[in-house]
Amino acid sequence: RNKMETWMNSNDGLRSRFTHWIHIDDYSADELLKIYESILGSKQMSGLKLADDTARERALRMFKTMISMKDEKFGNAREARKAAEQTREKKNARLRNIPYEQWTEELVTTVIADDVPYKEPEKVSAEKCLEELDALVGLSSVKKAMHDLIDTINAETIVAQKQGRKPVLPEAGHYLFLGNPGTGKTTVARIMGRIFNSMGQIGRAHV
């Protein structure tokens, strides 16, 4: 969309040629799941179907993770098709370990949770992230800020548990990393992303 806006604004007369603008939003995770199931059930895929709610929930988590990490190259329905094709490949690989005489139509056309091409993102503990941060040379102000933040979150979590309520956590906010080349801006940003993710402050560790 941004590229189209730039192109339209590059010429004063270009925008006036178009009287109507229709913007099509990205698909939601639930919509991608429906597309995924539709593709699996097509003739091209030999009418595959998800076995149960466990498989369906795993597929939904897969699409939620995709959306949380999407960028301008995100393929929407193409991502669902790619996932369906990978699912079929995993299902076929699983069948190859089962004697052919045991194959049934139900077995061949059913997709179980393990066939869904999704691996739960590994969540690194905040303590491990702090160890990595502390191992860096310098950056004393960054280290202090991260230690203080984690101490605050841990303290609030303990108090909330004792009071039987949901903890009120400070927002992660937005950070601008300033400094000359080679001072560790990118490294610090990545570590902070993992720290905030491990503490439940942001939905993904990728920054």
CSV table of N, CA and C in Angstrom, one decimal, residues 26 36 45 51 70 98 106 110 113 115-116 119 122 131 135-136 144-145 149 154 160 172-174 176 181 199:
chain,number,residue,atom,x,y,z
A,26,ASP,N,-5.4,-7.2,5.0
A,26,ASP,CA,-4.8,-8.5,5.2
A,26,ASP,C,-5.8,-9.5,5.9
A,36,TYR,N,-6.9,-22.2,4.6
A,36,TYR,CA,-6.0,-23.4,4.7
A,36,TYR,C,-6.9,-24.7,4.7
A,45,MET,N,-5.7,-31.5,-3.3
A,45,MET,CA,-5.1,-32.1,-2.1
A,45,MET,C,-5.7,-33.4,-1.7
A,51,ALA,N,-8.0,-33.5,11.7
A,51,ALA,CA,-8.5,-34.6,12.5
A,51,ALA,C,-9.4,-34.2,13.6
A,70,LYS,N,4.6,-10.8,10.5
A,70,LYS,CA,4.5,-10.4,9.1
A,70,LYS,C,5.2,-9.1,8.7
A,98,ILE,N,4.1,-46.2,7.9
A,98,ILE,CA,3.0,-47.2,8.3
A,98,ILE,C,2.9,-48.2,7.2
A,106,GLU,N,-9.6,-43.2,5.6
A,106,GLU,CA,-9.6,-42.3,6.7
A,106,GLU,C,-8.2,-41.9,7.1
A,110,THR,N,-6.7,-37.9,6.6
A,110,THR,CA,-6.8,-37.2,7.8
A,110,THR,C,-5.4,-36.6,8.2
A,113,ALA,N,-2.4,-33.3,14.3
A,113,ALA,CA,-1.7,-32.1,14.7
A,113,ALA,C,-0.2,-32.1,14.3
A,115,ASP,N,1.1,-33.1,11.8
A,115,ASP,CA,1.3,-32.9,10.3
A,115,ASP,C,1.3,-31.4,10.0
A,116,VAL,N,0.8,-30.6,10.9
A,116,VAL,CA,0.7,-29.1,10.7
A,116,VAL,C,2.1,-28.6,10.9
A,119,LYS,N,6.1,-25.1,14.6
A,119,LYS,CA,6.8,-25.3,15.8
A,119,LYS,C,6.6,-24.2,16.8
A,122,GLU,N,10.3,-20.8,20.6
A,122,GLU,CA,11.0,-21.0,21.9
A,122,GLU,C,11.1,-19.7,22.7
A,131,GLU,N,21.7,-12.4,31.2
A,131,GLU,CA,23.1,-12.9,31.2
A,131,GLU,C,23.8,-12.5,29.9
A,135,ALA,N,26.9,-9.8,29.6
A,135,ALA,CA,28.2,-10.2,29.0
A,135,ALA,C,28.8,-9.2,28.0
A,136,LEU,N,27.9,-8.3,27.6
A,136,LEU,CA,28.4,-7.3,26.6
A,136,LEU,C,29.3,-6.2,27.3
A,144,LYS,N,21.3,-1.4,33.4
A,144,LYS,CA,20.5,-1.0,34.6
A,144,LYS,C,19.0,-0.9,34.3
A,145,ALA,N,18.7,-0.3,33.2
A,145,ALA,CA,17.3,-0.1,32.8
A,145,ALA,C,16.6,-1.4,32.7
A,149,LEU,N,13.6,-2.8,35.1
A,149,LEU,CA,12.3,-3.2,34.6
A,149,LEU,C,11.9,-4.6,35.0
A,154,ASN,N,8.7,-8.5,38.1
A,154,ASN,CA,8.7,-9.7,39.0
A,154,ASN,C,8.0,-9.3,40.3
A,160,ALA,N,0.6,-9.4,42.8
A,160,ALA,CA,-0.7,-9.7,42.2
A,160,ALA,C,-1.1,-11.1,42.5
A,172,ALA,N,5.8,-1.9,27.3
A,172,ALA,CA,7.2,-2.0,26.8
A,172,ALA,C,7.6,-0.6,26.1
A,173,GLY,N,6.6,0.0,25.5
A,173,GLY,CA,6.8,1.3,24.9
A,173,GLY,C,7.6,1.2,23.6
A,174,HIS,N,8.1,2.3,23.1
A,174,HIS,CA,8.9,2.3,21.8
A,174,HIS,C,10.3,2.8,22.2
A,176,LEU,N,14.2,4.1,20.7
A,176,LEU,CA,15.0,4.5,19.6
A,176,LEU,C,16.5,4.4,20.0
A,181,PRO,N,28.1,3.7,14.5
A,181,PRO,CA,28.2,2.3,14.0
A,181,PRO,C,29.1,1.4,14.9
A,199,MET,N,8.9,-11.7,29.1
A,199,MET,CA,8.1,-11.2,30.3
A,199,MET,C,6.6,-10.9,29.9
